[in-house]
Amino acid sequence: MVLIDNKAGKDHGNLVDFRGNPVDKSRTGGWLAAGLILGTELSERICVMGISMNMVTYLVGVLHISSAKSATIVTNFMGTLNLLGLVGGFIADAKLGRYWTVAISASITALGVTLLTVATTISTMRPPPCPNPRQQPCIEATGAQLALLYAALYTIALGGGGIKSNVSGFGSDQFDPSNPKEEKSMIYFFNRFYFCISLGSLFAVTVLVYIQDNVGRGYGYGISAGTMIIAVGILICGTKLYRYRRPEGSPLTVIWRVLLLAWKKRRASFPSESTMLNEYYSAKVPHTDTLRCLDKAAIVDDQAMASETEPKSHIISTVTQVEEVKMILKLIPIWSTCILFWTVYSQMNTFTIEQATFMNRYLGSFQIPAGSFSFFLFITILLFTSLNERLFIPIARHFTHTTQGITSLQRVGIGLLFSIIGMISAALVEKLRRERAVNDNTMITAFWLVPQFFLVGAGEAFAYVGQLEFFIREAPERMKSMSTGLFLSTLSMGYFVSSLLVSLVDKATNGKWLMSDLNRGRLENFYWLLAVLGVLNILVFVGFAKNHQYKLQNYVVNGDEKEDEVEKEEVEMKSVDSEKKLDGTVKEEP
């Protein structure tokens, strides 16, 4: 099979079909192609959620590892998975392309889940059973018994990172933003993307968690491995339907060269006009005056003009390259304030599940698995993603008269607010649960956990979609996968920050807040700490969001012609920074 000849075509920014020819948009892309691609992320979510939402109960109940250490194992696994999204995005943008990166990563994930099936099935990989863990000391799993488990988890993390950083970008490639109809579909794509993977999460925390707890871990993880293998087959079957964007070399090379050249030329004087910068008129993105120090990388100096042997890229950057680096750097402030949301979210995978084990989980005569209470998290996500598309966005469009309705940063801000309220609810419920258990020796119903699942789930429906849309739409076209990896690194850092906070709090309180026996601990204080940090974080976020300038969409250069609307916006941008003429007009550029 011939797939994407990197030498075919002249314009590397154009999309091509699987043979490397310019795409026939009537035969490729659209919702069918995007749907086949989403199947891979759906399966990845089934695998990962089936692990993360119930792994802590296996580590504590079967391997007899402490609650704090178990929470750290789970959050480190999730943090590594999302951090490896940066690596997956880099590989796709620089060499393999999104299709091959997703296909190979999905295969690695299937291998990892198969190893996990083996690790949880073999009896020698577990310590002796401990019937009454709250009344007698239990033997903790040894390093040798944990070795295969760790190998499986981090193999899954390696594959999952490659999938997550490329699926959304590959899916959005199936829509042409310069076509009004397809641009509208792309906006809905991000919402439906998260709706679909939330369905996978819902299946994982209900069906798979029940099978893991009541039939056997091996059966549950075996089903996960099977779904991933099927997803790889479906992805390959759709090869002829996809639109592909060729990899254009390492985006990191562009970034470090611009930064290095800007530093080397830091003492150089700016030209009298921005139009004198290297390749100003052929730039694929409009020149801006933000982070003006980086423009020095594109100053045409004597060395650049005289050099005939040294590659031009080593001594001078283009306006396009400089502006692409500016776009990436402008994402960093928002990136930093999104981390804490995922620190809060990680508690839904760890301590909230552990809370459920200390509560009455019976519904009639049926005992609900602790991990299955995450059902309320994902049903809330499905509800709010549906409401976003059917209710909130149409209403917002009516009042704002814009295609988006709610901007991506507004979504993120709403998500951060929900997360704060969620932690307040979690603290109040845990205080009530512990007091009833200690003073009255009674267990309150685990359905008291529903409010915190609901609030954090609603927050995720806004924050995840908002962040994903923000990082993809605001990134340079050829750096979309890496930008998605940057988004995923906020999830990664959120989980790692959770691990760090758990370790610091555990040490600072001598283990009194986060004890394996929650009735003797003070888990509610940890939740209050997260709520206070959330308030401080959202204040900083609002400051960054108010100062962020969205990039111009659909900026096209074709000879001297640009789209009328973008041309108008570009002239308006330049007019702000140029000197006003006596008659109040702006001098027209040649």
Coordinates of C-alpha atoms in Angstrom, one line a residue:
M1 CA 0.0 0.0 0.0
V2 CA 1.3 3.4 -0.9
L3 CA 0.7 6.0 1.7
I4 CA 1.6 9.7 1.7
D5 CA 4.6 10.3 -0.5
N6 CA 6.3 13.2 1.3
K7 CA 7.8 14.5 -1.9
A8 CA 4.5 14.7 -3.8
G9 CA 3.0 18.1 -4.3
K10 CA 4.6 21.5 -4.0
D11 CA 2.7 23.0 -1.1
H12 CA 3.3 21.1 2.1
G13 CA 0.5 23.0 3.8
N14 CA -2.1 21.3 1.5
L15 CA -4.0 18.2 2.5
V16 CA -3.5 15.1 0.3
D17 CA -5.1 11.7 -0.1
F18 CA -3.5 8.4 0.9
R19 CA -1.5 8.3 -2.4
G20 CA -0.1 11.8 -1.8
N21 CA -2.2 13.5 -4.4
P22 CA -4.3 16.6 -3.7
V23 CA -7.5 15.6 -2.0
D24 CA -10.8 15.2 -3.7
K25 CA -13.0 16.7 -1.0
S26 CA -16.1 15.1 -2.4
R27 CA -14.6 11.6 -1.8
T28 CA -12.5 12.2 1.4
G29 CA -12.9 13.6 4.8
G30 CA -16.2 14.7 6.4
W31 CA -18.1 12.9 9.3
L32 CA -17.6 9.4 8.0
A33 CA -13.8 9.7 8.0
A34 CA -13.8 11.5 11.3
G35 CA -16.1 8.9 12.9
L36 CA -13.7 6.0 11.9
I37 CA -10.8 8.0 13.5
L38 CA -12.8 8.6 16.7
G39 CA -13.2 4.9 17.1
T40 CA -9.5 4.7 18.1
E41 CA -9.9 7.3 20.8
L42 CA -13.1 5.7 22.0
S43 CA -11.3 2.4 22.5
E44 CA -8.3 4.1 24.2
R45 CA -10.7 5.8 26.6
I46 CA -12.4 2.4 27.4
C47 CA -8.9 1.0 28.2
V48 CA -7.6 3.9 30.2
M49 CA -10.8 4.7 32.2
G50 CA -11.3 1.0 32.9
I51 CA -7.9 1.0 34.5
S52 CA -7.6 4.4 36.2
M53 CA -11.1 4.5 37.8
N54 CA -10.8 1.1 39.5
M55 CA -7.0 0.5 39.8
V56 CA -6.8 2.1 43.3
T57 CA -9.3 -0.4 44.7
Y58 CA -7.1 -3.2 43.3
L59 CA -3.9 -1.7 44.7
V60 CA -5.4 -1.2 48.1
G61 CA -7.7 -4.2 48.4
V62 CA -5.6 -6.9 46.6
L63 CA -2.0 -5.7 46.6
H64 CA -2.4 -4.1 50.1
I65 CA -0.7 -0.9 49.2
S66 CA -1.6 2.3 51.3
S67 CA -4.2 4.7 50.0
A68 CA -1.7 7.6 49.6
K69 CA 0.8 5.4 47.7
S70 CA -2.0 3.8 45.5
A71 CA -3.3 7.3 44.6
T72 CA 0.3 8.3 43.6
I73 CA 0.7 5.2 41.4
V74 CA -2.5 5.9 39.6
T75 CA -1.9 9.7 39.2
N76 CA 1.7 9.0 38.0
F77 CA 0.4 6.6 35.4
M78 CA -2.1 9.1 34.1
G79 CA 0.4 11.9 34.3
T80 CA 2.9 9.9 32.2
L81 CA 0.3 8.9 29.7
N82 CA -0.6 12.5 29.0
L83 CA 3.0 13.8 29.2
L84 CA 3.9 11.3 26.4
G85 CA 1.3 13.1 24.3
L86 CA 4.0 15.7 23.7
V87 CA 6.3 13.0 22.3
G88 CA 3.5 11.6 20.2
G89 CA 2.7 15.0 18.8
F90 CA 6.3 15.7 18.0
I91 CA 6.8 12.4 16.2
A92 CA 3.7 13.0 14.1
D93 CA 4.5 16.6 13.2
A94 CA 8.1 15.9 12.5
K95 CA 8.2 12.5 10.8
L96 CA 5.4 9.9 10.8
G97 CA 2.3 12.0 10.3
R98 CA -0.8 11.6 12.4
Y99 CA -2.2 8.5 10.7
W100 CA 0.9 6.3 11.3
T101 CA 1.4 7.6 14.8
V102 CA -2.2 6.8 15.8
A103 CA -2.0 3.3 14.2
I104 CA 1.3 2.4 15.8
S105 CA 0.3 3.8 19.2
A106 CA -3.0 1.9 19.2
S107 CA -1.1 -1.3 18.6
I108 CA 1.3 -0.5 21.5
T109 CA -1.8 0.2 23.7
A110 CA -3.3 -3.2 22.8
L111 CA 0.0 -4.9 23.8
G112 CA 0.1 -3.0 27.1
V113 CA -3.5 -4.0 28.1
T114 CA -2.7 -7.6 27.2
L115 CA 0.3 -7.5 29.6
L116 CA -2.0 -6.0 32.3
T117 CA -4.4 -8.9 31.7
V118 CA -1.6 -11.3 32.4
A119 CA -0.3 -9.3 35.4
T120 CA -3.7 -9.3 37.2
T121 CA -4.5 -13.0 36.3
I122 CA -1.4 -14.8 37.5
S123 CA -1.7 -15.6 41.2
T124 CA 2.0 -15.3 41.9
M125 CA 1.8 -11.6 41.0
R126 CA -0.3 -11.0 44.2
P127 CA 0.5 -11.2 47.9
P128 CA -1.5 -13.6 50.2
P129 CA -5.2 -12.6 50.7
C130 CA -6.0 -10.4 53.8
P131 CA -9.6 -11.0 54.9
N132 CA -9.8 -8.3 57.5
P133 CA -7.4 -5.5 56.4
R134 CA -8.9 -3.0 59.0
Q135 CA -8.2 -5.4 61.9
Q136 CA -4.9 -7.0 61.0
P137 CA -1.7 -6.0 59.1
C138 CA -1.6 -7.2 55.6
I139 CA 1.4 -8.3 53.5
E140 CA 2.1 -5.6 50.8
A141 CA 3.0 -6.7 47.2
T142 CA 6.7 -6.9 46.6
G143 CA 8.7 -5.1 43.9
A144 CA 8.9 -8.3 41.8
Q145 CA 5.2 -8.7 42.0
L146 CA 4.7 -5.1 40.9
A147 CA 7.2 -5.3 38.0
L148 CA 4.9 -6.7 35.4
L149 CA 2.1 -4.4 36.5
Y150 CA 4.3 -1.4 36.1
A151 CA 5.6 -2.6 32.7
A152 CA 2.0 -3.0 31.5
L153 CA 0.8 0.4 32.8
Y154 CA 3.7 2.3 31.2
T155 CA 3.4 0.4 27.9
I156 CA -0.3 1.6 27.9
A157 CA 0.9 5.1 28.7
L158 CA 3.3 5.1 25.8
G159 CA 0.6 4.1 23.3
G160 CA -2.1 6.2 24.8
G161 CA 0.0 9.3 24.6
G162 CA 0.5 8.8 20.9
I163 CA -3.2 8.3 20.3
K164 CA -4.5 11.2 22.4
S165 CA -2.1 13.8 20.9
N166 CA -3.1 13.0 17.3
V167 CA -6.6 11.7 17.1
S168 CA -8.3 15.1 17.6
G169 CA -5.9 16.8 15.1
F170 CA -6.3 14.0 12.6
G171 CA -10.1 14.2 13.0
S172 CA -10.1 18.0 12.5
D173 CA -8.0 17.6 9.3
Q174 CA -11.1 15.9 7.8
F175 CA -12.8 19.3 7.7
D176 CA -11.8 22.4 5.7
P177 CA -12.0 25.6 7.8
S178 CA -12.1 27.7 4.7
N179 CA -15.4 26.1 3.7
P180 CA -18.2 27.7 5.9
K181 CA -20.2 24.5 6.0
E182 CA -17.2 22.4 7.0
E183 CA -16.0 25.0 9.5
K184 CA -19.3 24.7 11.3
S185 CA -18.9 20.9 11.3
M186 CA -15.4 21.3 12.8
I187 CA -16.8 23.4 15.7
Y188 CA -19.3 20.6 16.4
F189 CA -16.5 18.0 15.9
F190 CA -14.7 18.9 19.2
N191 CA -18.0 18.7 21.1
R192 CA -19.0 15.4 19.6
F193 CA -15.4 14.1 19.9
Y194 CA -15.7 14.4 23.7
F195 CA -19.2 13.1 23.7
C196 CA -18.1 9.9 22.0
I197 CA -15.1 9.3 24.3
S198 CA -17.3 10.0 27.3
L199 CA -19.5 7.2 26.1
G200 CA -16.4 4.9 26.2
S201 CA -15.7 6.1 29.7
L202 CA -19.3 5.4 30.7
F203 CA -19.0 1.8 29.4
A204 CA -15.7 1.4 31.2
V205 CA -16.9 2.5 34.7
T206 CA -20.1 0.5 34.5
V207 CA -19.7 -2.7 32.5
L208 CA -15.9 -3.2 32.7
V209 CA -15.6 -2.2 36.4
Y210 CA -18.4 -4.6 37.3
I211 CA -16.7 -7.4 35.4
Q212 CA -13.4 -6.6 37.0
D213 CA -14.8 -6.7 40.5
N214 CA -17.3 -9.6 40.1
V215 CA -16.0 -11.8 37.3
G216 CA -12.3 -11.2 37.2
R217 CA -9.7 -8.5 36.4
G218 CA -8.4 -10.6 33.6
Y219 CA -11.7 -10.7 31.8
G220 CA -12.2 -7.0 32.2
Y221 CA -8.8 -6.1 30.8
G222 CA -9.1 -8.7 28.1
I223 CA -12.2 -7.0 26.7
S224 CA -10.3 -3.7 26.7
A225 CA -7.5 -5.3 24.7
G226 CA -10.0 -6.7 22.2
T227 CA -11.7 -3.4 21.7
M228 CA -8.3 -1.7 20.9
I229 CA -7.4 -4.4 18.3
I230 CA -10.8 -3.9 16.6
A231 CA -10.2 -0.1 16.6
V232 CA -6.9 -0.6 14.8
G233 CA -8.6 -2.7 12.2
I234 CA -11.4 -0.1 11.7
L235 CA -8.8 2.7 11.4
I236 CA -6.9 0.9 8.7
C237 CA -10.1 0.1 6.8
G238 CA -10.8 3.8 6.4
T239 CA -7.3 4.6 4.9
K240 CA -8.7 5.7 1.5
L241 CA -11.3 8.0 3.1
Y242 CA -8.9 10.2 5.1
R243 CA -7.3 13.6 4.3
Y244 CA -3.7 13.7 5.3
R245 CA -1.4 16.5 6.2
R246 CA 2.2 15.8 5.5
P247 CA 4.7 16.1 8.3
E248 CA 6.8 19.2 7.7
G249 CA 9.9 18.6 9.8
S250 CA 10.5 19.0 13.5
P251 CA 8.5 21.9 14.9
L252 CA 11.0 22.0 17.9
T253 CA 13.7 22.8 15.4
V254 CA 11.8 25.9 14.2
I255 CA 11.2 27.0 17.8
W256 CA 14.7 26.7 19.1
R257 CA 16.2 28.3 15.9
V258 CA 13.9 31.3 16.2
L259 CA 14.8 31.7 19.9
L260 CA 18.5 31.2 19.3
L261 CA 18.6 33.7 16.4
A262 CA 16.6 36.3 18.4
W263 CA 19.1 36.0 21.2
K264 CA 22.1 36.3 18.8
K265 CA 20.6 39.4 17.2
R266 CA 19.3 40.9 20.5
R267 CA 21.5 44.0 20.0
A268 CA 20.5 44.5 16.4
S269 CA 18.3 47.5 15.6
F270 CA 14.7 47.0 14.3
P271 CA 14.1 48.0 10.7
S272 CA 12.2 51.2 10.2
E273 CA 9.2 49.2 8.8
S274 CA 8.1 45.7 9.6
T275 CA 7.8 45.0 5.9
M276 CA 11.6 44.9 5.7
L277 CA 11.6 41.6 7.8
N278 CA 12.5 38.4 5.9
E279 CA 9.7 37.1 3.7
Y280 CA 7.2 39.5 5.1
Y281 CA 4.9 39.6 2.1
S282 CA 4.9 35.8 1.6
A283 CA 4.1 35.0 5.2
K284 CA 1.4 32.4 5.7
V285 CA 0.3 34.1 9.0
P286 CA 0.0 37.9 9.6
H287 CA 2.8 39.7 11.3
T288 CA 2.0 40.9 14.9
D289 CA 3.8 43.3 17.2
T290 CA 3.4 41.0 20.3
L291 CA 6.7 39.5 21.6
R292 CA 8.5 41.9 19.3
C293 CA 11.9 40.8 20.6
L294 CA 11.4 37.6 18.5
D295 CA 11.2 39.7 15.3
K296 CA 14.9 40.1 15.5
A297 CA 15.3 36.5 14.3
A298 CA 13.8 37.7 10.9
I299 CA 16.0 40.9 10.5
V300 CA 17.9 40.8 7.2
D301 CA 21.4 41.7 8.2
D302 CA 24.7 41.8 6.3
Q303 CA 25.5 38.1 7.1
A304 CA 22.2 36.9 5.7
M305 CA 22.6 38.9 2.5
A306 CA 26.2 37.9 1.9
S307 CA 25.9 34.2 2.8
E308 CA 25.7 31.8 -0.2
T309 CA 27.0 28.6 1.3
E310 CA 25.4 28.4 4.8
P311 CA 21.8 27.4 4.9
K312 CA 19.6 30.5 5.2
S313 CA 17.6 28.9 8.1
H314 CA 20.7 28.8 10.2
I315 CA 21.3 32.6 10.0
I316 CA 17.8 34.1 9.5
S317 CA 14.2 33.0 10.2
T318 CA 11.1 34.0 8.2
V319 CA 8.2 36.0 9.5
T320 CA 6.1 32.9 9.2
Q321 CA 8.4 31.0 11.5
V322 CA 8.6 33.8 14.0
E323 CA 4.9 34.2 14.2
E324 CA 4.4 30.4 14.6
V325 CA 6.8 30.6 17.6
K326 CA 4.8 33.5 19.0
M327 CA 1.6 31.5 18.7
I328 CA 3.1 28.7 20.8
L329 CA 4.5 31.0 23.4
K330 CA 1.2 32.8 23.8
L331 CA -0.4 29.5 24.8
I332 CA 1.9 29.1 27.8
P333 CA 0.1 31.4 30.3
I334 CA -3.3 29.7 29.6
W335 CA -1.5 26.3 29.8
S336 CA -0.2 27.1 33.3
T337 CA -3.6 28.0 34.7
C338 CA -5.3 24.9 33.3
I339 CA -3.1 22.5 35.3
L340 CA -5.0 22.8 38.6
F341 CA -8.3 21.7 37.0
W342 CA -6.8 18.3 36.3
T343 CA -5.3 18.1 39.8
V344 CA -8.9 18.4 41.1
Y345 CA -10.2 16.0 38.5
S346 CA -7.6 13.4 39.5
Q347 CA -9.3 13.1 42.9
M348 CA -12.3 11.6 41.1
N349 CA -10.0 8.7 40.1
T350 CA -8.5 8.2 43.5
F351 CA -9.7 9.5 46.9
T352 CA -13.4 9.8 45.8
I353 CA -13.4 6.1 44.8
E354 CA -11.7 5.3 48.1
Q355 CA -14.4 7.3 49.9
A356 CA -17.0 5.1 48.2
T357 CA -15.5 2.0 49.8
F358 CA -16.3 3.4 53.2
M359 CA -19.9 4.2 52.4
N360 CA -23.1 2.2 51.9
R361 CA -23.0 1.2 48.2
Y362 CA -26.1 -1.0 48.2
L363 CA -29.0 -0.4 45.9
G364 CA -31.6 -2.8 47.2
S365 CA -29.7 -6.1 47.5
F366 CA -27.2 -5.1 44.8
Q367 CA -23.8 -3.7 45.9
I368 CA -22.5 -1.2 43.4
P369 CA -18.7 -1.4 42.8
A370 CA -16.9 1.6 44.2
G371 CA -15.4 2.4 40.8
S372 CA -18.8 2.4 39.1
F373 CA -19.8 5.6 40.9
S374 CA -17.8 7.4 38.3
F375 CA -20.9 6.7 36.2
F376 CA -22.3 10.0 37.5
L377 CA -19.1 11.8 36.4
F378 CA -19.5 10.6 32.8
I379 CA -23.2 10.9 32.5
T380 CA -22.9 14.5 33.6
I381 CA -20.2 15.0 30.9
L382 CA -22.5 13.5 28.3
L383 CA -25.4 15.7 29.5
F384 CA -23.4 18.9 29.4
T385 CA -21.7 18.2 26.1
S386 CA -25.2 17.7 24.6
L387 CA -26.5 20.8 26.2
N388 CA -23.5 22.8 24.9
E389 CA -24.3 21.8 21.4
R390 CA -28.1 21.9 21.5
L391 CA -28.8 24.8 24.0
F392 CA -25.9 26.8 25.3
I393 CA -24.0 27.5 22.0
P394 CA -27.2 28.4 20.0
I395 CA -28.3 30.8 22.7
A396 CA -24.8 32.3 22.9
R397 CA -24.7 32.7 19.1
H398 CA -28.0 34.6 19.2
F399 CA -26.6 37.1 21.7
T400 CA -22.9 37.4 20.4
H401 CA -23.6 37.0 16.7
T402 CA -20.5 34.8 16.3
T403 CA -20.0 31.3 14.9
Q404 CA -18.5 30.0 18.2
G405 CA -21.0 31.6 20.6
I406 CA -19.0 30.7 23.6
T407 CA -15.3 31.2 23.2
S408 CA -12.8 28.5 24.1
L409 CA -11.4 30.5 27.1
Q410 CA -14.9 31.2 28.4
R411 CA -15.5 27.4 28.4
V412 CA -12.3 26.9 30.3
G413 CA -13.2 29.6 32.9
I414 CA -16.6 28.0 33.5
G415 CA -14.9 24.6 34.0
L416 CA -12.5 26.0 36.5
L417 CA -15.4 27.5 38.5
F418 CA -17.3 24.2 38.6
S419 CA -14.2 22.4 39.8
I420 CA -13.9 24.8 42.8
I421 CA -17.5 24.2 43.8
G422 CA -16.9 20.5 43.3
M423 CA -14.1 20.5 45.9
I424 CA -16.2 22.4 48.4
S425 CA -19.0 19.8 48.0
A426 CA -16.4 17.0 48.4
A427 CA -15.1 18.5 51.6
L428 CA -18.6 18.9 53.1
V429 CA -19.6 15.4 52.2
E430 CA -16.4 13.8 53.6
K431 CA -16.8 15.7 56.9
L432 CA -20.4 14.4 57.1
R433 CA -19.3 10.8 56.2
R434 CA -16.5 10.7 58.8
E435 CA -18.5 12.2 61.6
R436 CA -21.4 9.7 61.1
A437 CA -18.9 6.8 60.9
V438 CA -16.9 7.9 64.0
N439 CA -19.7 9.2 66.2
D440 CA -22.7 7.0 65.2
N441 CA -20.9 4.0 63.7
T442 CA -23.1 4.3 60.6
M443 CA -22.3 4.5 56.9
I444 CA -24.1 7.1 54.9
T445 CA -25.1 6.2 51.4
A446 CA -22.5 6.6 48.7
F447 CA -25.0 8.6 46.6
W448 CA -23.8 11.6 48.7
L449 CA -20.8 11.5 46.3
V450 CA -23.1 12.4 43.3
P451 CA -22.9 16.2 43.8
Q452 CA -19.0 16.2 43.5
F453 CA -19.1 13.9 40.5
F454 CA -21.8 16.1 38.9
L455 CA -19.9 19.4 39.5
V456 CA -16.5 18.2 38.4
G457 CA -18.1 16.4 35.4
A458 CA -19.9 19.5 34.3
G459 CA -16.6 21.4 34.7
E460 CA -14.8 18.8 32.6
A461 CA -17.4 19.1 29.8
F462 CA -16.5 22.8 29.5
A463 CA -12.8 22.7 30.4
Y464 CA -11.8 19.7 28.2
V465 CA -13.6 20.9 25.1
G466 CA -12.5 24.5 25.7
Q467 CA -8.9 23.6 26.1
L468 CA -8.8 21.2 23.2
E469 CA -10.4 23.7 20.9
F470 CA -8.1 26.5 22.2
F471 CA -4.8 24.6 21.7
I472 CA -5.7 23.3 18.3
R473 CA -7.2 26.4 16.8
E474 CA -4.6 28.8 18.3
A475 CA -1.6 26.7 17.2
P476 CA 0.2 27.0 13.9
E477 CA -1.2 24.6 11.3
R478 CA 1.9 22.4 11.1
M479 CA 2.2 22.2 14.9
K480 CA -1.3 21.0 15.7
S481 CA -0.2 17.6 17.0
M482 CA 2.5 19.1 19.2
S483 CA 0.0 21.7 20.4
T484 CA -2.5 18.9 21.3
G485 CA 0.4 17.3 23.2
L486 CA 0.9 20.6 25.0
F487 CA -2.8 20.5 26.0
L488 CA -2.4 16.9 27.2
S489 CA 0.6 18.0 29.2
T490 CA -1.8 20.1 31.3
L491 CA -3.6 16.9 32.2
S492 CA -0.2 15.3 32.9
M493 CA 1.0 18.1 35.1
G494 CA -2.3 18.1 36.9
Y495 CA -1.8 14.4 37.9
F496 CA 1.8 15.0 38.8
V497 CA 0.8 18.1 40.9
S498 CA -1.7 15.8 42.6
S499 CA 1.0 13.3 43.4
L500 CA 3.2 16.1 44.7
L501 CA 0.5 17.6 46.9
V502 CA -0.4 14.2 48.3
S503 CA 3.2 13.6 49.2
L504 CA 3.7 17.0 50.7
V505 CA 0.5 16.9 52.7
D506 CA 1.2 13.4 53.9
K507 CA 4.6 14.5 55.1
A508 CA 3.5 17.8 56.6
T509 CA 0.7 16.2 58.5
N510 CA 2.6 13.0 59.5
G511 CA 0.1 11.0 57.6
K512 CA -2.8 12.3 59.6
W513 CA -4.9 13.7 56.8
L514 CA -4.5 11.0 54.2
M515 CA -4.7 7.7 56.0
S516 CA -5.7 4.3 54.5
D517 CA -8.4 4.3 57.1
L518 CA -10.3 7.4 56.1
N519 CA -12.3 7.4 59.3
R520 CA -9.1 8.2 61.2
G521 CA -7.9 10.8 58.6
R522 CA -8.9 14.3 57.6
L523 CA -9.5 14.0 53.8
E524 CA -11.8 16.9 53.9
N525 CA -8.9 19.2 54.7
F526 CA -7.1 18.1 51.6
Y527 CA -10.3 19.0 49.6
W528 CA -10.5 22.4 51.2
L529 CA -6.8 23.0 50.3
L530 CA -7.6 22.3 46.6
A531 CA -10.6 24.6 46.7
V532 CA -8.5 27.5 48.0
L533 CA -5.8 26.9 45.4
G534 CA -8.6 26.8 42.8
V535 CA -9.8 30.3 43.8
L536 CA -6.3 31.7 43.4
N537 CA -5.8 29.9 40.1
I538 CA -9.0 31.2 38.5
L539 CA -8.1 34.8 39.4
V540 CA -4.8 34.4 37.5
F541 CA -6.6 32.7 34.6
V542 CA -9.0 35.6 34.2
G543 CA -6.1 38.0 34.0
F544 CA -4.4 35.9 31.3
A545 CA -7.6 35.3 29.4
K546 CA -8.5 39.0 29.2
N547 CA -5.1 39.8 27.7
H548 CA -5.0 36.9 25.2
Q549 CA -5.5 37.9 21.5
Y550 CA -7.0 35.1 19.4
K551 CA -5.2 34.4 16.2
L552 CA -6.8 35.2 12.8
Q553 CA -8.4 32.1 11.2
N554 CA -8.2 31.2 7.5
Y555 CA -5.4 33.6 6.8
V556 CA -4.5 32.7 3.2
V557 CA -1.8 34.0 1.0
N558 CA -2.2 33.5 -2.8
G559 CA 0.1 35.8 -4.7
D560 CA -1.1 39.2 -3.5
E561 CA -4.7 38.1 -2.7
K562 CA -6.0 37.4 0.8
E563 CA -9.5 36.7 2.0
D564 CA -11.4 40.0 2.2
E565 CA -12.4 39.6 5.9
V566 CA -8.9 38.7 7.0
E567 CA -7.3 41.4 4.9
K568 CA -9.5 43.9 6.6
E569 CA -8.6 42.6 10.1
E570 CA -4.8 42.6 9.2
V571 CA -4.9 46.2 8.0
E572 CA -6.7 47.2 11.2
M573 CA -4.1 45.4 13.3
K574 CA -1.3 47.2 11.5
S575 CA -3.0 50.6 11.7
V576 CA -2.9 50.4 15.5
D577 CA 0.9 50.2 15.5
S578 CA 1.6 52.6 12.6
E579 CA 1.9 56.4 13.0
K580 CA -1.4 58.2 12.4
K581 CA -1.3 60.5 9.4
L582 CA -2.5 64.1 9.6
D583 CA -5.7 63.2 7.8
G584 CA -6.3 60.2 10.1
T585 CA -5.8 57.5 7.4
V586 CA -3.3 54.7 7.2
K587 CA -0.8 54.6 4.4
E588 CA -1.6 51.6 2.1
E589 CA 1.1 49.0 1.9
P590 CA 2.5 48.3 -1.5

